[in-house]
Structures are given as C-alpha cells and as structure tokens.
Coordinates of C-alpha atoms and ligand atoms in Angstrom, one line a residue:
M1397 CA 11.9 31.5 3.3
K1398 CA 9.5 28.9 3.7
N1399 CA 7.2 30.4 6.0
I1400 CA 7.1 33.3 3.6
R1401 CA 6.0 31.0 0.9
V1402 CA 3.8 30.1 3.1
I1403 CA 2.6 33.0 4.7
K1404 CA 1.4 34.5 1.5
E1405 CA -0.2 31.5 0.1
L1406 CA -2.1 31.9 3.4
Q1407 CA -3.0 35.4 2.0
D1408 CA -4.1 34.1 -1.7
L1409 CA -6.6 31.6 0.1
G1410 CA -8.3 34.7 2.3
I1411 CA -6.0 34.3 5.6
T1412 CA -5.5 37.7 6.3
G1413 CA -3.8 39.1 9.6
Y1414 CA -0.6 38.2 11.7
H1415 CA 0.2 35.0 12.7
E1416 CA 2.7 33.0 13.7
V1417 CA 3.2 30.3 11.3
S1418 CA 4.5 26.7 12.4
Y1419 CA 4.7 24.7 9.3
N1420 CA 4.8 20.8 9.3
P1421 CA 6.1 21.2 13.2
T1422 CA 7.9 18.1 14.6
Y1423 CA 6.3 16.2 17.5
E1424 CA 8.4 17.3 19.6
E1425 CA 6.9 21.1 18.9
L1426 CA 3.1 19.6 19.1
Y1427 CA 4.1 17.6 22.6
Q1428 CA 5.4 20.9 23.3
A1429 CA 2.6 23.0 22.6
E1430 CA -0.2 20.3 23.9
V1431 CA 0.9 20.3 27.2
S1432 CA 2.3 23.8 27.4
H1433 CA 0.3 25.4 30.8
K1434 CA -0.9 28.4 28.1
R1435 CA -3.1 25.8 26.7
K1436 CA -6.5 26.1 28.2
G1437 CA -10.0 23.6 27.7
Y1438 CA -10.0 21.2 24.9
E1439 CA -6.4 22.6 23.2
K1440 CA -5.0 21.2 26.4
G1441 CA -3.6 17.5 26.7
A1442 CA -2.7 15.5 29.7
Q1443 CA 0.6 13.7 29.6
T1444 CA 0.4 10.2 30.0
D1445 CA 2.7 7.2 31.7
T1446 CA 3.0 5.9 28.4
G1447 CA 4.8 9.1 26.9
C1448 CA 2.2 10.2 24.9
V1449 CA -0.3 13.0 25.3
A1450 CA -4.3 12.4 25.8
V1451 CA -6.5 14.8 25.0
K1452 CA -10.1 15.3 24.8
T1453 CA -12.2 16.3 21.5
G1454 CA -14.3 18.1 23.1
I1455 CA -18.6 17.5 22.3
F1456 CA -17.6 16.0 19.3
T1457 CA -16.3 12.2 19.9
G1458 CA -16.9 10.9 16.8
R1459 CA -18.2 12.1 13.1
S1460 CA -21.3 14.1 12.3
P1461 CA -22.4 12.8 9.2
K1462 CA -25.6 14.8 9.3
D1463 CA -23.7 18.0 9.3
R1464 CA -22.0 17.2 6.1
Y1465 CA -22.5 18.7 3.0
I1466 CA -21.3 18.6 -0.5
V1467 CA -21.1 22.0 -2.8
K1468 CA -24.0 20.9 -5.9
D1469 CA -22.4 22.7 -8.8
D1470 CA -21.7 22.1 -12.3
I1471 CA -18.9 19.4 -11.5
T1472 CA -20.5 17.5 -8.7
K1473 CA -24.4 17.9 -9.7
D1474 CA -24.0 14.4 -12.2
T1475 CA -21.4 12.9 -10.6
I1476 CA -22.0 12.6 -6.9
Y1477 CA -24.3 10.0 -5.3
W1478 CA -27.0 12.2 -3.6
D1479 CA -28.5 10.4 -1.6
D1480 CA -31.2 10.8 1.8
K1481 CA -28.4 9.4 4.1
V1482 CA -25.1 10.9 2.9
N1483 CA -23.5 14.1 0.8
F1484 CA -26.6 16.7 1.5
P1485 CA -26.0 19.1 -1.3
T1486 CA -25.9 22.8 -0.1
T1487 CA -25.2 25.5 -2.6
K1488 CA -22.3 27.6 -3.8
E1489 CA -24.0 30.7 -1.9
V1490 CA -24.0 28.9 1.5
W1491 CA -20.5 27.8 1.0
D1492 CA -19.5 31.4 0.6
D1493 CA -20.4 32.5 3.3
L1494 CA -19.2 29.2 5.9
K1495 CA -16.3 29.9 3.9
S1496 CA -15.8 33.5 5.2
L1497 CA -16.9 32.0 8.9
V1498 CA -13.6 29.6 8.3
L1499 CA -11.3 32.5 7.2
E1500 CA -12.2 35.3 9.6
Q1501 CA -11.9 32.6 12.4
L1502 CA -8.7 31.3 11.2
S1503 CA -7.3 35.5 10.3
T1504 CA -7.7 36.5 13.7
S1505 CA -6.2 33.3 15.2
P1506 CA -2.6 34.3 16.7
K1507 CA -1.2 31.1 15.7
L1508 CA -1.6 28.8 12.8
Y1509 CA -0.2 25.5 12.0
V1510 CA 0.1 24.5 8.7
V1511 CA 0.7 20.9 7.7
D1512 CA 1.5 19.3 4.1
A1513 CA 0.9 15.4 3.5
F1514 CA -0.2 13.4 1.2
C1515 CA -2.8 11.2 0.9
G1516 CA -2.3 7.7 -0.9
T1517 CA 1.0 6.0 -1.4
N1518 CA 1.3 6.2 -4.7
A1519 CA 2.5 9.4 -6.7
D1520 CA 0.2 8.7 -9.5
T1521 CA -2.9 8.7 -7.2
R1522 CA -2.1 10.8 -4.3
L1523 CA -3.6 14.2 -3.5
K1524 CA -1.1 16.6 -2.2
V1525 CA -3.4 18.0 0.6
R1526 CA -2.9 21.1 3.2
F1527 CA -4.5 21.2 6.0
I1528 CA -4.4 24.7 8.3
M1529 CA -5.9 24.6 11.9
E1530 CA -5.3 26.5 14.8
V1531 CA -5.4 23.6 17.4
A1532 CA -2.2 21.8 18.0
W1533 CA -3.3 18.1 18.5
Q1534 CA -5.4 18.3 15.2
A1535 CA -1.8 19.5 13.5
H1536 CA -0.7 16.3 15.7
F1537 CA -3.7 14.3 14.2
V1538 CA -3.0 14.8 10.8
T1539 CA 0.7 14.4 11.3
N1540 CA -0.3 10.5 12.5
M1541 CA -2.8 9.9 10.0
F1542 CA -1.9 10.9 6.4
I1543 CA 1.5 10.1 4.6
R1544 CA 4.6 12.5 6.1
P1545 CA 6.5 13.8 3.3
S1546 CA 10.2 13.9 3.2
I1547 CA 11.8 16.8 3.1
Y1548 CA 12.9 16.8 -0.4
E1549 CA 9.2 15.8 -1.0
L1550 CA 8.4 18.9 1.2
E1551 CA 10.5 21.3 -0.8
T1552 CA 9.2 20.1 -4.3
F1553 CA 5.4 19.5 -2.9
G1554 CA 4.1 22.5 -5.2
E1555 CA 0.4 23.4 -5.2
P1556 CA -1.8 21.4 -2.8
D1557 CA -4.5 19.3 -5.0
F1558 CA -6.5 19.7 -1.8
V1559 CA -6.8 22.3 1.0
V1560 CA -8.3 21.7 4.2
M1561 CA -9.3 25.2 6.3
N1562 CA -9.9 23.7 10.0
G1563 CA -12.1 26.5 11.6
S1564 CA -13.8 24.0 14.5
K1565 CA -13.9 27.5 16.9
A1566 CA -16.2 29.0 14.6
I1567 CA -20.1 27.7 14.9
N1568 CA -22.5 29.1 11.9
P1569 CA -25.4 31.5 13.5
D1570 CA -27.2 31.5 10.0
W1571 CA -27.6 27.7 10.4
K1572 CA -31.0 27.7 9.8
E1573 CA -31.2 30.5 7.3
H1574 CA -28.7 28.5 4.9
G1575 CA -31.5 25.2 5.3
L1576 CA -28.3 23.2 7.5
N1577 CA -28.8 20.4 10.0
S1578 CA -27.2 22.4 12.8
E1579 CA -24.4 25.4 13.7
N1580 CA -21.7 22.5 13.1
F1581 CA -20.6 22.2 9.3
V1582 CA -18.4 20.1 7.4
V1583 CA -18.2 21.1 3.2
F1584 CA -16.4 20.2 0.7
N1585 CA -16.4 21.9 -2.8
L1586 CA -14.6 19.9 -5.6
T1587 CA -14.6 23.0 -7.7
E1588 CA -12.5 24.7 -5.2
K1589 CA -11.0 21.5 -4.1
I1590 CA -11.5 23.3 -0.7
Q1591 CA -12.9 21.5 2.5
I1592 CA -14.1 23.7 5.3
I1593 CA -14.9 22.8 9.2
G1594 CA -16.2 24.1 12.0
G1595 CA -18.7 23.5 15.3
T1596 CA -17.0 20.2 15.3
W1597 CA -13.1 19.7 17.0
Y1598 CA -13.3 16.0 15.6
G1599 CA -10.1 14.7 13.7
G1600 CA -12.1 12.1 12.0
E1601 CA -13.3 14.6 9.9
M1602 CA -10.4 15.3 7.8
K1603 CA -9.5 11.3 8.1
K1604 CA -12.4 10.5 6.5
G1605 CA -13.3 13.7 4.0
M1606 CA -9.8 12.8 2.1
F1607 CA -11.0 9.7 1.7
A1608 CA -14.3 10.5 0.6
M1609 CA -12.4 12.6 -1.5
M1610 CA -10.7 9.4 -2.9
N1611 CA -13.6 7.5 -3.0
Y1612 CA -14.2 10.0 -6.2
Y1613 CA -11.5 10.6 -8.0
L1614 CA -10.0 6.6 -8.0
P1615 CA -13.6 4.8 -9.2
L1616 CA -13.7 7.4 -12.3
K1617 CA -9.9 5.9 -13.2
G1618 CA -11.4 2.3 -12.9
M1619 CA -9.2 1.8 -9.5
A1620 CA -10.8 0.4 -6.4
S1621 CA -11.1 2.5 -3.6
M1622 CA -11.7 1.0 -0.1
H1623 CA -12.7 1.1 3.1
C1624 CA -10.6 -1.6 4.5
S1625 CA -7.6 -2.6 6.4
A1626 CA -4.9 -4.4 4.1
N1627 CA -1.9 -7.0 5.6
V1628 CA 0.4 -8.7 3.5
G1629 CA 2.2 -12.4 4.4
E1630 CA 5.5 -13.9 4.2
K1631 CA 4.7 -14.8 0.9
G1632 CA 3.3 -11.9 -0.3
D1633 CA -0.5 -12.9 -0.5
V1634 CA -2.1 -10.0 0.4
T1635 CA -5.7 -10.0 2.4
I1636 CA -8.1 -6.8 2.8
F1637 CA -10.6 -6.2 5.3
F1638 CA -13.4 -4.5 4.7
G1639 CA -15.8 -3.3 7.6
L1640 CA -17.5 -0.4 9.2
S1641 CA -16.4 1.6 12.2
G1642 CA -15.9 -0.9 15.0
T1643 CA -16.1 -3.9 13.5
G1644 CA -12.4 -4.9 13.5
K1645 CA -10.5 -3.6 10.6
T1646 CA -8.0 -2.7 12.8
T1647 CA -7.5 -4.9 15.7
L1648 CA -7.6 -8.3 12.6
S1649 CA -5.3 -6.7 10.3
A1650 CA -2.7 -6.4 13.2
D1651 CA -1.5 -10.2 13.4
P1652 CA 2.1 -10.3 14.4
K1653 CA 2.8 -13.6 11.7
R1654 CA 1.9 -10.9 9.2
Y1655 CA 2.8 -7.3 7.6
L1656 CA 0.5 -4.4 8.4
I1657 CA -0.1 -2.3 4.8
G1658 CA -2.7 -0.3 6.0
D1659 CA -5.5 -0.5 8.9
D1660 CA -8.6 1.8 7.2
E1661 CA -8.5 3.2 3.7
H1662 CA -7.2 1.6 0.4
G1663 CA -6.7 1.7 -3.7
W1664 CA -6.4 -1.1 -5.4
D1665 CA -4.6 -0.2 -9.2
N1666 CA -3.1 -2.3 -12.0
N1667 CA 0.4 -3.2 -9.4
G1668 CA -1.5 -3.8 -6.5
V1669 CA -3.4 -2.5 -2.9
F1670 CA -1.9 0.4 -1.4
N1671 CA -2.8 2.6 1.6
Y1672 CA -3.9 6.3 1.8
E1673 CA -2.3 7.1 4.8
G1674 CA 0.2 7.1 7.1
G1675 CA -1.1 6.1 10.4
C1676 CA -3.5 4.2 12.3
Y1677 CA -6.4 5.2 14.1
A1678 CA -7.3 2.5 16.4
K1679 CA -10.0 2.0 19.2
V1680 CA -8.6 1.7 22.7
I1681 CA -12.3 0.8 24.5
D1682 CA -11.1 -1.8 27.1
L1683 CA -7.7 -2.2 25.2
S1684 CA -5.6 -4.5 27.1
E1685 CA -1.8 -5.9 26.2
N1686 CA -3.2 -9.1 26.0
N1687 CA -5.8 -9.1 23.7
E1688 CA -4.2 -6.5 21.4
P1689 CA -0.4 -6.3 22.3
D1690 CA 0.2 -4.4 18.8
I1691 CA -2.0 -1.6 19.6
W1692 CA -1.0 -1.4 23.2
R1693 CA 2.7 -1.2 22.1
A1694 CA 2.1 1.3 19.9
I1695 CA 0.9 3.5 22.1
K1696 CA 4.2 5.5 23.3
R1697 CA 5.2 9.2 22.5
D1698 CA 4.0 10.8 19.1
A1699 CA 0.9 9.1 19.7
L1700 CA -1.8 10.8 20.7
L1701 CA -4.7 9.1 22.6
E1702 CA -8.6 10.8 22.1
N1703 CA -11.2 10.9 24.9
V1704 CA -9.5 8.4 27.4
I1705 CA -9.6 8.8 31.3
V1706 CA -6.1 9.8 33.0
D1707 CA -5.6 9.9 36.2
E1708 CA -3.2 12.1 38.1
Y1709 CA -0.3 10.1 37.8
G1710 CA -0.9 9.7 33.9
E1711 CA -2.0 6.1 34.2
I1712 CA -5.0 5.6 31.8
N1713 CA -8.1 3.6 32.3
Y1714 CA -9.5 2.3 28.9
F1715 CA -12.6 0.6 30.8
D1716 CA -14.1 3.8 32.0
H1717 CA -16.6 4.2 29.0
S1718 CA -17.9 7.9 30.7
I1719 CA -16.6 10.3 27.8
T1720 CA -17.2 7.9 25.0
E1721 CA -17.2 4.1 23.6
N1722 CA -15.1 5.6 20.3
S1723 CA -12.4 6.5 22.6
R1724 CA -9.0 6.2 20.2
V1725 CA -5.5 6.3 19.7
S1726 CA -4.0 7.7 16.4
Y1727 CA -0.2 6.8 15.4
P1728 CA 2.4 6.9 12.9
I1729 CA 2.1 3.5 11.0
Y1730 CA 6.1 2.8 12.1
H1731 CA 4.4 2.4 15.1
I1732 CA 3.8 -1.4 14.4
N1733 CA 6.5 -3.4 14.4
K1734 CA 5.6 -5.5 11.0
I1735 CA 4.4 -3.3 8.4
V1736 CA 5.8 -2.9 4.7
L1737 CA 6.7 0.6 3.8
P1738 CA 5.6 2.5 1.0
S1739 CA 2.5 1.0 2.3
K1740 CA 1.5 -1.2 -0.8
A1741 CA 1.4 -4.9 -1.6
G1742 CA 0.6 -6.9 -4.8
H1743 CA -2.9 -8.0 -5.8
A1744 CA -5.2 -9.6 -2.8
S1745 CA -6.3 -13.0 -2.9
K1746 CA -8.4 -12.9 0.2
I1747 CA -11.3 -10.4 0.5
I1748 CA -13.1 -10.5 4.2
Y1749 CA -16.2 -8.7 4.8
L1750 CA -16.3 -8.0 8.5
S1751 CA -20.3 -7.3 9.7
A1752 CA -20.9 -7.0 13.2
D1753 CA -24.5 -8.8 13.2
A1754 CA -26.3 -6.9 16.3
F1755 CA -29.1 -9.5 16.0
G1756 CA -27.0 -12.4 16.7
V1757 CA -28.4 -14.2 13.3
L1758 CA -25.2 -14.6 10.8
P1759 CA -23.0 -17.4 10.7
P1760 CA -19.1 -16.3 12.4
V1761 CA -17.8 -16.8 9.0
S1762 CA -20.0 -17.9 5.3
I1763 CA -18.1 -19.0 2.2
L1764 CA -19.1 -16.4 -0.7
D1765 CA -19.1 -17.2 -4.4
E1766 CA -18.8 -14.6 -6.7
D1767 CA -22.3 -13.2 -6.8
Q1768 CA -22.3 -13.5 -3.1
A1769 CA -19.6 -11.3 -3.2
Q1770 CA -21.1 -8.9 -5.3
Y1771 CA -24.6 -8.9 -2.9
H1772 CA -23.3 -8.7 0.0
F1773 CA -20.4 -5.6 -1.0
L1774 CA -23.5 -3.6 -2.5
C1775 CA -25.5 -4.6 0.7
G1776 CA -23.0 -4.1 3.5
Y1777 CA -25.0 -5.5 6.3
T1778 CA -23.4 -5.1 9.6
S1779 CA -24.4 -2.7 12.5
K1780 CA -23.5 1.2 13.4
L1781 CA -21.4 0.7 16.6
A1782 CA -22.0 3.0 19.6
G1783 CA -19.9 6.4 19.5
T1784 CA -18.5 6.7 16.0
E1785 CA -20.9 8.6 14.6
R1786 CA -22.6 11.3 16.7
G1787 CA -26.7 10.3 18.4
I1788 CA -25.8 6.5 17.6
T1789 CA -25.5 5.0 21.5
E1790 CA -26.3 1.2 21.3
P1791 CA -25.1 -1.3 17.8
E1792 CA -28.0 -0.2 15.6
P1793 CA -28.5 -2.6 12.4
S1794 CA -27.6 -1.2 8.9
F1795 CA -26.9 -1.6 5.2
S1796 CA -24.2 0.5 4.9
P1797 CA -22.9 -0.3 0.7
A1798 CA -19.3 -0.9 0.4
F1799 CA -19.4 -1.3 3.9
G1800 CA -18.5 2.5 4.0
E1801 CA -21.7 4.5 2.8
A1802 CA -21.1 7.2 4.5
F1803 CA -17.9 7.5 2.7
L1804 CA -18.9 6.8 -1.1
T1805 CA -18.9 10.1 -2.7
L1806 CA -20.0 8.0 -6.4
H1807 CA -22.8 5.3 -6.5
P1808 CA -22.1 2.2 -4.8
T1809 CA -22.2 0.4 -7.9
M1810 CA -19.0 2.4 -9.0
Y1811 CA -17.3 0.8 -6.3
S1812 CA -18.8 -3.2 -6.6
K1813 CA -17.9 -3.0 -10.3
T1814 CA -14.1 -1.6 -9.7
L1815 CA -14.0 -4.3 -6.7
I1816 CA -15.3 -7.2 -8.4
G1817 CA -13.4 -6.6 -11.4
K1818 CA -10.3 -6.8 -9.9
M1819 CA -11.4 -9.8 -7.5
K1820 CA -12.3 -11.9 -10.6
E1821 CA -8.9 -10.9 -12.4
H1822 CA -6.7 -12.0 -9.5
N1823 CA -8.8 -14.9 -8.5
A1824 CA -9.9 -13.4 -5.0
K1825 CA -12.0 -15.5 -2.6
A1826 CA -14.6 -13.7 -0.6
Y1827 CA -15.4 -14.6 2.9
L1828 CA -18.6 -12.6 5.6
V1829 CA -17.1 -12.5 8.7
N1830 CA -19.6 -11.8 11.5
T1831 CA -17.3 -9.9 14.8
G1832 CA -20.9 -9.1 16.2
W1833 CA -23.1 -11.3 18.3
N1834 CA -25.0 -14.8 18.5
G1835 CA -27.2 -16.6 20.4
T1836 CA -25.6 -16.3 23.5
G1837 CA -26.7 -12.5 23.5
K1838 CA -23.0 -12.0 24.0
R1839 CA -19.9 -10.7 21.0
I1840 CA -17.9 -13.3 19.3
S1841 CA -14.7 -13.6 21.0
L1842 CA -11.5 -12.1 19.5
K1843 CA -10.0 -15.5 20.1
N1844 CA -12.4 -17.3 18.0
T1845 CA -12.0 -14.4 15.1
R1846 CA -9.0 -14.8 15.0
A1847 CA -8.8 -17.9 14.4
I1848 CA -11.2 -18.0 11.9
I1849 CA -9.3 -14.9 10.0
D1850 CA -6.3 -17.7 10.0
A1851 CA -8.1 -20.9 8.6
I1852 CA -9.4 -18.5 5.7
I1853 CA -5.4 -16.7 5.2
N1854 CA -4.0 -20.2 5.1
S1855 CA -6.6 -21.8 3.3
E1856 CA -7.6 -24.3 5.7
I1857 CA -11.2 -23.0 5.3
D1858 CA -11.4 -23.9 1.5
A1859 CA -11.0 -27.8 2.0
A1860 CA -13.2 -28.0 5.0
P1861 CA -16.9 -29.8 5.6
T1862 CA -19.5 -27.3 4.8
R1863 CA -23.1 -26.8 5.3
D1864 CA -26.1 -24.6 3.8
I1865 CA -28.0 -22.2 6.0
P1866 CA -31.0 -21.5 5.2
F1867 CA -32.8 -17.9 4.7
L1868 CA -29.4 -16.2 4.6
N1869 CA -28.8 -18.3 2.0
L1870 CA -25.1 -19.1 3.1
T1871 CA -22.9 -21.8 3.5
I1872 CA -20.5 -22.3 6.3
P1873 CA -17.4 -24.6 7.4
T1874 CA -18.7 -27.0 9.6
A1875 CA -15.5 -27.4 11.5
L1876 CA -11.9 -25.1 11.6
S1877 CA -9.0 -25.6 14.1
G1878 CA -9.0 -23.2 17.0
V1879 CA -12.3 -22.2 16.9
S1880 CA -14.8 -23.6 19.7
E1881 CA -17.1 -26.4 19.0
G1882 CA -21.2 -24.9 18.8
L1883 CA -20.2 -22.1 17.3
L1884 CA -19.7 -21.9 13.7
D1885 CA -23.4 -22.6 12.7
P1886 CA -25.3 -20.0 14.7
R1887 CA -28.4 -22.0 15.2
D1888 CA -26.2 -24.2 17.6
T1889 CA -25.8 -21.4 19.9
Y1890 CA -29.4 -20.6 20.5
K1891 CA -31.6 -22.3 23.4
D1892 CA -34.6 -22.3 21.2
K1893 CA -33.6 -23.4 17.2
A1894 CA -37.3 -21.6 16.1
E1895 CA -35.9 -18.0 17.9
W1896 CA -32.9 -18.5 15.4
E1897 CA -35.4 -19.0 12.4
R1898 CA -37.6 -16.4 13.3
K1899 CA -34.6 -14.0 13.3
A1900 CA -33.1 -15.1 10.2
K1901 CA -36.7 -14.8 8.7
D1902 CA -36.7 -11.2 9.5
L1903 CA -33.1 -10.3 8.4
A1904 CA -34.0 -12.0 5.3
A1905 CA -36.9 -9.4 4.7
R1906 CA -34.5 -6.8 5.6
Y1907 CA -31.6 -8.2 3.0
I1908 CA -34.5 -8.0 0.4
K1909 CA -36.4 -4.8 0.7
N1910 CA -32.8 -3.2 1.2
F1911 CA -31.7 -4.9 -2.2
E1912 CA -34.8 -3.6 -4.4
Q1913 CA -32.6 -0.3 -4.8
Y1914 CA -30.4 -2.4 -7.3
T1915 CA -33.0 -4.7 -9.4
N1916 CA -33.6 -2.0 -12.0
T1917 CA -30.6 -3.1 -13.8
E1918 CA -30.6 -6.6 -15.5
E1919 CA -27.3 -7.7 -13.4
G1920 CA -29.1 -6.1 -10.1
K1921 CA -32.4 -8.4 -10.7
R1922 CA -29.8 -11.5 -11.4
L1923 CA -28.0 -10.8 -8.1
V1924 CA -31.2 -11.5 -6.3
A1925 CA -30.9 -15.4 -6.3
A1926 CA -27.7 -14.8 -4.7
G1927 CA -28.9 -13.4 -1.7
P1928 CA -31.2 -14.6 1.2
S1929 CA -34.8 -16.0 0.5
L1930 CA -37.7 -16.1 2.2
E1931 CA -38.5 -19.7 0.6
V1932 CA -38.6 -22.7 3.0
P1933 CA -35.7 -24.7 1.9
V1934 CA -36.4 -28.4 1.1
L1935 CA -34.4 -30.9 2.8
N1936 CA -32.4 -33.2 1.2
Ligands
ADP590 N1 -14.3 -10.6 17.3 C1 -14.1 -9.4 17.7 N2 -13.6 -9.3 16.1 C2 -13.5 -8.3 16.1 N3 -13.2 -7.1 17.1 C3 -13.7 -7.4 18.5 C4 -14.2 -8.8 18.0 N4 -14.9 -8.3 19.6 C5 -14.6 -7.6 20.8 N5 -13.8 -6.8 19.3 C6 -13.8 -5.2 19.5 O1 -14.2 -4.8 18.9 C7 -13.3 -3.2 18.4 C8 -13.2 -3.6 17.1 O2 -12.6 -2.1 16.4 P1 -11.8 -1.8 15.3 O3 -10.7 -2.8 15.1 O4 -10.9 -0.7 15.8 O5 -12.4 -1.5 14.3 P2 -12.5 -0.7 12.9 O6 -11.1 -0.6 12.5 O7 -13.3 -1.4 11.8 O8 -13.1 0.5 13.0 C9 -12.4 -3.4 19.4 O9 -12.3 -2.4 20.6 C10 -12.3 -4.6 19.7 O10 -11.4 -5.4 21.0
PEP591 C1 -12.5 7.0 12.1 C2 -13.5 5.8 11.7 O1 -13.1 4.9 11.2 P1 -12.9 3.5 11.6 O2 -13.8 3.5 12.9 O3 -13.4 2.9 10.6 O4 -11.4 2.6 12.2 C3 -14.5 6.5 11.8 O5 -15.1 5.8 10.9 O6 -15.0 8.2 11.8
MN592 MN1 -10.0 1.4 12.2

C-alpha cells in the first residue's frame, strides 16, 4: 500500500516511468544491494573484515562548494547571505532546466530508493525530509546520517517539508549557457522546498545540504543553529565544539567519560542543545584503535566506509591516502556506546572553538571573555584541511564565520547573535583551542588536546595561572594537568622566538583586515578591541 502511495507521490513530483521502488529499505536490503554482483562501477561496494561495506564515491570525494547554488526569488532575495564565497545565486529558469535533467534521470532508472527521515531531534523544529535516489549506498548514507523514524512516525509522516532529488548520474551539458561553474550542480529552491543534485555522487551534499536549510529556518525563529559537536557529562553539563571540517569535532566529542549528543550539527533552543542528525560521519585517515577507540569500534555492520583501500581479504588500510585524505565512515549514532537518546540535553556551559591553525601561531588553548567569544566566532579563523572540499590539497588558512561559512544561509551576525544570546543567558564560557600546528612544524598531539579539553570541562583551566599573548590579544593558562610542558605558550615551541612574532603579526593583520566587514555597526566597531592588534605591547 505504502509503495503505491509513494509511487503516486513520485509521479506528482514529475518522476514518471516504471521503476521498482524501495521505500525506507532495511540495512540488510541495502547491504545485499551494495555487494551484489549485478552492481558495477562506483555503485559496487567491497566487503571488509569489519563486517561493513566500503564504497568509492567517484570523482567527488568531498563537497563541491563552487557548484552549489540557491535559486534567487521572492523568498530568498532578501534573506539569504549572498556572498562571493557561498550561496551562489541562480535563476528559476536555470532551476527548471536542471530539475528536468534530474527528473529525467530518475524517471528512467529501473530502481529508486526513497528514504523518509528527520533532520532535527525535536518535533517542533525538525524537517521531515524525503530523499530520492538510485544508488543504494547513497540511501545507506542518508539512513545512517539522518534520524530514522519509528514505524509509527513513518506511518504518520505526512507530506515532507523538504525533498532531495539526487540524480548524481546526470550532468548538465549546458552549464556554460546557464552561467554555472561546471557540469555538476547542487541547487536549492526554498520556494519549492527541493534540493537537486547532479554530477557529484558525494553523500555529504545531502547531509550538509539539509544542515544549510536548518541554518536558514532555525535562527529566523531565534534559535542558535551551530556547526558543532556536543556531549554531556554525568551531571548534565553540556560542552559544544565548533569547528570547520577536520578540526576535531567528531574525534574530540567521542569521549569515553561523556555521553555523545552528536558530532556535527546542533540547535540550541529554550530547552537546551539538540542534534539534527541520527548518525556520525568520522574521518578515518590514519585511524587507529589506540588513538580513537570509539570510532574504531563503530566500524561494524551497517556502517559505511568511503574511499578507503581494502585488500582482497577485506582488510582496510587506513594509512593509504591514495584515494583521498577525506576517507570517511558513516554510522548510526548507536554505534557509539555512550550516547543520549533522543539526542539532546540541557543548556551548554562550555563552548569550545576548534581551530586548526596551519601557521602554527595560535596557542593550544586560550580563555575568551564575552567580547572575544563573539569576535572569534565571527572570524572563525581556522584552516581548510585537505580533501573535504574539491581542490583543497593542503591546509589552507581561512576565515570561516561561525566555523561553518560554507553552510550559512543567513548573514553571519544572525548566528553570532543567537549563540552569544544563549551563552549569556546560561553563563557559558568560551575557549579557543588550536588542534593544528605549532612551532615544531607538527600537529599538536591528540593526547595533549584531549588533556586540554578535560581541563576545560572539569574547570581546572579557570583556576590556572594565566599569561597574555601579545598581538593575538589572547589569555592562556600556563600549566594544565596532563599537558606537556613547553606547549601552552606557542612561543616556547619556536627555536627562534622572533619567527613566532613575525608570524603572529602577520596573522594579526589578517584578522584585522578580515574583521573590516563587520565594522559598519556600533557593535562591530566595539568588538575590534577584543581582537588581535599590531600595537607593540607595553611590558609591565
Ligand atoms: N590535536 C588534535 N585534535 C583533534 N584531532 C586531531 C588532532 N591531531 C590530529 N587529529 C586528527 O584530525 C582529524 C579530526 O577530524 P574530525 O574529528 O573528523 O573533524 P571534524 O569532525 O571537525 O570534521 C582526525 O583524523 C584526528 O585523528
Ligand atoms: C561532511 C562534512 O563534515 P565535517 O568534516 O565537518 O565532519 C563536510 O564538511 O563535508
Ligand atoms: Mn565530523
């Protein structure tokens, strides 16, 4: 019965023709389809000795931000953050052409997967999303990553709030005439409430696509919408970790001492912090059981590995980077032992900004006051790490407002206003943590970073002796338990301290220049004093 209704609904969308439709397939069905001898090319997965399937995602092993558009129309023209780096506008005419391509692709497919799922834990803010696609592992990916409705919730699902039509096998031959970046496209239409995808097979476009939509709807209702992971302690204390891709959200939120809320996308409303997702998406580059035991153990049947090298015996080599540095695994959140379900908890008391500093200048941890918290959130200084976006092959310093510019659909100040409002209301404290490099030329070790995170969470850091760091205008603790000596002051990691100073001044100048975009308001002008400065500090 359900299938007949779904087929009718597909027809109403314009997906015609005859196809077998698999509605909310089970993990077993997906597994069988993925390893079936009938599958070819990138549709075929490999069995691994962990019990889960490994697939290759094709040419696209990361998101493709330059191919990402939003239809500029009456609904979006005055609300969307049209910027020269994100949210490229396109027209209704181009949309119609691209949508036809996707409809044709899906209409001629012998088999379609339709997955209904939720984005958002809470009934009052979640999006009911319908994903339509022809590749089994894409259906597997969204089943892992979004919130799986119960049978009752599926029966009462009703009309979706958003539809994602993934026609990844279709490319756009007319991209030049359309004024687009390439033959690949990821386009959102907020009037029709549809996302369409062509050319790229990468599942992250669906995951981060719906995140961008939550980033649109929730702040307009006064809620914070955040690119962060979150966990909660036994006493109900919530910590959130903001950070761009690869800075450590997933790794650091999987903490055996705490319960995971989620690893990437959260909202903060009047009741507390809540996850948007039903799964995690972890990097597996150089993964070891010793360094990341929770993630290691989550890789079992129903998880889905992407772009790793698997030998003929099903053994995975996480140290082989030959496909990409962005090798990944997605798994349903219950693959992590310590979780809270539903994925939500109370208000956050500790806010951590993770920044992977490629220059090696930022201290491993700085204690921020309220204005600094706002300043550094708007700046979002970090690096784009290799592999997560097309064309990024080595760490590239970047200012990414709200530590997630690629996913912001409203102006950055909407996110800082809502977050800082919540922080003030709940007396939360903010810290800037460098999970990137220092003067040794190496990345700060996970062991040291974990000890820093512990000191933040157990409040040891608030009682620690401190020192001010010139130019960056940051305050650091000078000693913390479990953290190697000579690490906390970044200057101590340089053989030649003058080199740190030169680099720090360069970074300070970049901060100052970047912040100019916010100084057209009184608030912005006031915040300048909270940021880095080129003035030579007065010694006292
Ligand atoms: N000091 C560190 N802190 C956090 N992660 C680190 C550190 N050093 C190396 N890493 C590695 O960096 C990657 C962080 O990725 P991940 O946690 O998936 O980031 P995100 O979830 O923010 O995209 C992991 O592969 C982790 O092993
Ligand atoms: C999937 C992504 O998330 P993250 O790397 O932040 O975990 C991404 O940025 O494409
Ligand atoms: Mn992550």
